[in-house]
Amino acid sequence: QVQLVESGGGLVQAGGSLRLSCAASGRTFSMYAMGWFRQAPGKEREIVAAINWSGGSTYYVDSVKGRFTISRDNAKNTVYLQMNSLKPEDTAVYYCAAALSGTGWGTNAYWGQGTQVTVSS
């Protein structure tokens, strides 16, 4: 089984930065595509960023392009989300997810417990 544990969330002022980490259990981390999702109060969960198994391909939702960077270190079984120039609208619970290549982010994906990011104005 895969267990994902997020960390690095917290309270930050607008314009500040945070780096989220997601540590994965298991020895097959490199087989998974990894993603970061977020859910704000009263909103549906949305994908923020994703990265393929090798780190050679990334995806970002338009609202975070140029501000957020997803990366992974397969040797450490860890995926990161560097968040710069944070805005109040980035406030949400952030979740990491893992999915085998080609399976998407549906019911077969693994999910972390989430970490709160709060951006004050």
Coordinates of N, CA and C in Angstrom, one line a residue:
Q1 N 0.8 -1.2 0.0 CA 0.0 0.0 0.0 C 0.9 1.2 0.0
V2 N 0.3 2.3 -0.4 CA 1.0 3.6 -0.5 C 0.4 4.5 0.5
Q3 N 1.2 5.1 1.4 CA 0.8 6.1 2.3 C 1.4 7.4 2.0
L4 N 0.7 8.5 1.9 CA 1.2 9.8 1.6 C 0.9 10.8 2.8
V5 N 2.0 11.5 3.2 CA 1.9 12.4 4.3 C 2.4 13.8 3.9
E6 N 1.5 14.7 3.9 CA 1.9 16.1 3.5 C 2.4 16.9 4.7
S7 N 3.2 17.8 4.4 CA 3.7 18.7 5.4 C 4.1 20.1 4.8
G8 N 4.3 21.1 5.6 CA 4.8 22.3 5.1 C 3.7 23.4 5.0
G9 N 2.5 23.1 5.3 CA 1.4 24.1 5.2 C 1.6 25.0 6.4
G10 N 0.8 26.1 6.3 CA 0.8 27.1 7.4 C 0.2 28.4 7.0
L11 N 0.4 29.4 7.8 CA -0.1 30.7 7.6 C 1.0 31.6 7.0
V12 N 0.7 32.3 5.9 CA 1.6 33.2 5.3 C 0.9 34.4 4.7
Q13 N 1.6 35.5 4.7 CA 1.0 36.7 4.1 C 1.1 36.7 2.6
A14 N 0.1 37.4 2.0 CA 0.1 37.5 0.5 C 1.5 37.9 0.0
G15 N 1.9 37.3 -1.0 CA 3.2 37.5 -1.6 C 4.3 36.7 -1.1
G16 N 4.0 35.9 0.0 CA 5.0 35.1 0.6 C 5.1 33.7 -0.1
S17 N 5.9 32.8 0.5 CA 6.2 31.5 -0.1 C 6.0 30.4 0.9
L18 N 5.7 29.3 0.4 CA 5.6 28.0 1.2 C 6.1 26.9 0.3
R19 N 6.7 25.9 0.9 CA 7.1 24.7 0.2 C 6.4 23.5 0.9
L20 N 5.5 22.9 0.2 CA 4.9 21.7 0.7 C 5.7 20.4 0.3
S21 N 5.7 19.5 1.2 CA 6.3 18.2 0.9 C 5.3 17.1 1.1
C22 N 5.5 16.0 0.3 CA 4.6 14.9 0.4 C 5.5 13.7 0.4
A23 N 5.6 13.0 1.6 CA 6.5 11.8 1.7 C 5.6 10.6 1.5
A24 N 6.1 9.7 0.7 CA 5.4 8.5 0.3 C 6.1 7.3 0.9
S25 N 5.3 6.3 1.4 CA 5.8 5.1 1.8 C 5.9 4.1 0.6
G26 N 6.6 3.0 0.8 CA 6.7 2.1 -0.3 C 8.0 2.3 -1.1
R27 N 8.3 1.2 -1.8 CA 9.5 1.3 -2.6 C 9.2 1.4 -4.1
T28 N 8.0 1.7 -4.5 CA 7.6 1.8 -5.9 C 7.2 3.2 -6.2
F29 N 7.7 4.2 -5.4 CA 7.3 5.6 -5.6 C 7.5 6.0 -7.1
S30 N 8.6 5.6 -7.6 CA 9.0 6.1 -9.0 C 8.0 5.6 -10.0
M31 N 7.2 4.6 -9.7 CA 6.2 4.1 -10.7 C 5.0 5.1 -10.8
Y32 N 4.8 6.0 -9.9 CA 3.6 6.8 -9.8 C 3.8 8.2 -10.4
A33 N 2.8 8.6 -11.1 CA 2.6 10.1 -11.3 C 2.1 10.7 -10.0
M34 N 2.5 11.9 -9.7 CA 2.2 12.6 -8.5 C 1.5 13.9 -8.8
G35 N 0.5 14.2 -7.9 CA -0.2 15.4 -8.1 C -0.5 16.1 -6.8
W36 N -0.7 17.4 -6.9 CA -1.1 18.2 -5.8 C -2.5 18.8 -6.2
F37 N -3.4 18.6 -5.2 CA -4.8 19.1 -5.3 C -5.1 20.1 -4.2
R38 N -6.1 20.9 -4.3 CA -6.5 21.7 -3.2 C -8.0 21.9 -3.2
Q39 N -8.5 22.1 -2.0 CA -9.9 22.3 -1.8 C -10.1 23.5 -0.8
A40 N -10.7 24.5 -1.3 CA -11.0 25.7 -0.6 C -12.4 25.6 0.0
P41 N -12.7 26.3 1.1 CA -14.0 26.3 1.7 C -15.1 26.6 0.7
G42 N -16.1 25.7 0.7 CA -17.2 25.9 -0.2 C -16.9 25.6 -1.7
K43 N -15.7 25.1 -2.0 CA -15.3 24.9 -3.4 C -15.0 23.4 -3.5
E44 N -15.1 23.0 -4.8 CA -14.8 21.6 -5.1 C -13.2 21.5 -5.2
R45 N -12.8 20.2 -5.0 CA -11.4 20.0 -5.1 C -10.9 20.2 -6.6
E46 N -9.7 20.8 -6.7 CA -9.2 21.0 -8.0 C -7.7 20.6 -8.1
I47 N -7.3 20.2 -9.3 CA -5.9 19.8 -9.4 C -5.1 21.1 -9.5
V48 N -4.0 21.1 -8.9 CA -3.1 22.3 -8.9 C -1.9 22.0 -9.8
A49 N -1.3 20.9 -9.6 CA -0.1 20.5 -10.4 C 0.1 19.0 -10.4
A50 N 0.8 18.6 -11.4 CA 1.1 17.1 -11.5 C 2.4 16.9 -12.2
I51 N 3.0 15.8 -11.9 CA 4.3 15.5 -12.4 C 4.4 14.0 -12.7
N52 N 5.0 13.7 -13.9 CA 5.0 12.3 -14.2 C 6.1 11.5 -13.5
W53 N 6.2 10.2 -13.8 CA 7.1 9.3 -13.0 C 8.6 9.8 -13.0
S54 N 9.0 10.4 -14.1 CA 10.4 10.7 -14.2 C 10.7 12.2 -13.8
G55 N 9.6 13.0 -13.7 CA 9.8 14.4 -13.5 C 10.0 15.2 -14.7
G56 N 9.9 14.6 -15.9 CA 10.2 15.2 -17.1 C 9.0 16.0 -17.7
S57 N 7.8 15.7 -17.2 CA 6.6 16.4 -17.7 C 5.8 16.9 -16.5
T58 N 5.3 18.1 -16.6 CA 4.6 18.7 -15.5 C 3.3 19.4 -16.0
Y59 N 2.4 19.6 -15.2 CA 1.1 20.2 -15.5 C 0.8 21.2 -14.4
Y60 N 0.3 22.4 -14.7 CA -0.2 23.3 -13.7 C -1.5 23.9 -14.2
V61 N -2.4 24.1 -13.2 CA -3.6 24.8 -13.5 C -3.2 26.3 -13.8
D62 N -4.0 26.9 -14.7 CA -3.6 28.2 -15.1 C -3.4 29.2 -14.0
S63 N -4.2 29.1 -12.9 CA -4.2 30.1 -11.9 C -2.8 30.1 -11.1
V64 N -2.0 29.1 -11.2 CA -0.8 29.0 -10.5 C 0.4 29.0 -11.4
K65 N 0.2 29.0 -12.7 CA 1.4 29.0 -13.6 C 2.3 30.2 -13.3
G66 N 3.6 29.9 -13.3 CA 4.5 31.0 -13.0 C 4.8 31.2 -11.5
R67 N 3.9 30.7 -10.7 CA 4.1 30.9 -9.2 C 4.4 29.6 -8.5
F68 N 3.9 28.5 -8.9 CA 4.1 27.2 -8.3 C 5.0 26.3 -9.1
T69 N 5.8 25.5 -8.4 CA 6.6 24.5 -9.1 C 6.5 23.2 -8.4
I70 N 6.2 22.2 -9.2 CA 6.1 20.8 -8.6 C 7.4 20.1 -9.0
S71 N 7.9 19.3 -8.1 CA 9.1 18.6 -8.3 C 9.1 17.3 -7.5
R72 N 10.0 16.4 -7.9 CA 10.0 15.1 -7.1 C 11.4 14.6 -7.0
D73 N 11.6 13.9 -5.9 CA 12.9 13.2 -5.7 C 12.6 11.8 -5.4
N74 N 12.7 11.0 -6.5 CA 12.4 9.5 -6.3 C 13.2 8.8 -5.3
A75 N 14.5 9.2 -5.2 CA 15.3 8.6 -4.2 C 14.9 8.8 -2.8
K76 N 14.1 9.9 -2.6 CA 13.6 10.2 -1.2 C 12.1 9.9 -1.1
N77 N 11.5 9.4 -2.2 CA 10.1 9.1 -2.1 C 9.3 10.4 -1.7
T78 N 9.6 11.5 -2.3 CA 9.0 12.7 -1.9 C 8.7 13.6 -3.1
V79 N 7.6 14.2 -3.1 CA 7.2 15.2 -4.1 C 7.0 16.6 -3.4
Y80 N 7.3 17.6 -4.1 CA 7.3 19.0 -3.5 C 6.4 19.9 -4.3
L81 N 5.9 20.9 -3.6 CA 5.2 22.0 -4.3 C 5.7 23.3 -3.7
Q82 N 6.5 23.9 -4.5 CA 7.0 25.3 -4.1 C 6.0 26.3 -4.6
M83 N 5.5 27.1 -3.6 CA 4.5 28.0 -3.9 C 5.1 29.4 -3.6
N84 N 5.2 30.2 -4.6 CA 5.6 31.6 -4.5 C 4.5 32.6 -4.8
S85 N 4.7 33.8 -4.4 CA 3.8 34.9 -4.7 C 2.4 34.5 -4.3
L86 N 2.2 33.9 -3.2 CA 0.9 33.4 -2.7 C -0.1 34.5 -2.6
K87 N -1.3 34.1 -3.0 CA -2.5 35.0 -3.0 C -3.5 34.5 -2.0
P88 N -4.4 35.3 -1.5 CA -5.4 34.8 -0.6 C -6.3 33.7 -1.2
E89 N -6.5 33.8 -2.5 CA -7.3 32.8 -3.2 C -6.6 31.4 -3.2
D90 N -5.3 31.4 -2.9 CA -4.6 30.1 -2.8 C -5.0 29.4 -1.5
T91 N -5.7 30.0 -0.6 CA -6.0 29.4 0.7 C -6.9 28.2 0.5
A92 N -6.4 27.0 1.0 CA -7.1 25.8 0.8 C -6.4 24.7 1.6
V93 N -7.0 23.6 1.7 CA -6.4 22.4 2.1 C -5.7 21.7 0.9
Y94 N -4.4 21.5 1.0 CA -3.7 20.9 -0.1 C -3.4 19.4 0.1
Y95 N -3.7 18.6 -0.9 CA -3.6 17.2 -0.8 C -2.6 16.7 -1.9
C96 N -1.8 15.8 -1.6 CA -1.0 15.1 -2.6 C -1.7 13.8 -3.0
A97 N -1.4 13.4 -4.2 CA -2.0 12.1 -4.7 C -1.0 11.4 -5.5
A98 N -1.2 10.1 -5.6 CA -0.3 9.2 -6.4 C -1.2 8.3 -7.3
A99 N -0.8 8.2 -8.5 CA -1.5 7.3 -9.4 C -0.5 6.7 -10.4
L100 N -0.7 5.4 -10.6 CA 0.1 4.7 -11.6 C -0.1 5.4 -13.0
S101 N 0.9 5.4 -13.7 CA 0.8 6.0 -15.0 C -0.3 5.5 -15.9
G102 N -1.1 6.4 -16.4 CA -2.2 6.0 -17.3 C -3.5 5.7 -16.6
T103 N -3.5 5.8 -15.2 CA -4.8 5.5 -14.5 C -5.6 6.7 -14.1
G104 N -5.0 7.9 -14.2 CA -5.8 9.1 -13.9 C -5.8 9.3 -12.3
W105 N -6.7 10.2 -11.9 CA -6.8 10.6 -10.5 C -8.1 10.2 -9.9
G106 N -8.6 9.1 -10.4 CA -9.9 8.6 -9.9 C -9.8 7.7 -8.7
T107 N -10.6 6.8 -8.6 CA -10.7 6.0 -7.3 C -9.5 5.1 -7.1
N108 N -8.7 4.8 -8.1 CA -7.5 4.0 -7.9 C -6.3 4.8 -7.4
A109 N -6.5 6.1 -7.3 CA -5.4 6.9 -6.8 C -5.3 6.9 -5.3
Y110 N -4.1 7.1 -4.8 CA -3.8 7.2 -3.3 C -3.8 8.7 -2.9
W111 N -4.2 9.0 -1.7 CA -4.4 10.4 -1.3 C -3.8 10.6 0.1
G112 N -3.2 11.7 0.3 CA -2.7 12.1 1.6 C -3.8 12.7 2.4
Q113 N -3.5 13.1 3.7 CA -4.5 13.6 4.6 C -4.7 15.1 4.4
G114 N -3.9 15.8 3.7 CA -4.0 17.2 3.5 C -3.3 18.0 4.5
T115 N -2.9 19.2 4.0 CA -2.2 20.2 4.9 C -2.8 21.6 4.6
Q116 N -3.1 22.3 5.6 CA -3.8 23.6 5.4 C -2.8 24.7 5.0
V117 N -3.2 25.4 4.0 CA -2.4 26.6 3.6 C -3.4 27.8 3.7
T118 N -3.0 28.8 4.5 CA -3.8 30.0 4.6 C -3.0 31.2 4.3
V119 N -3.5 32.0 3.4 CA -2.8 33.2 2.9 C -3.6 34.4 3.3
S120 N -3.0 35.2 4.1 CA -3.7 36.4 4.6 C -3.4 37.6 3.7
S121 N -4.4 38.5 3.6 CA -4.2 39.7 2.8 C -3.5 40.8 3.5

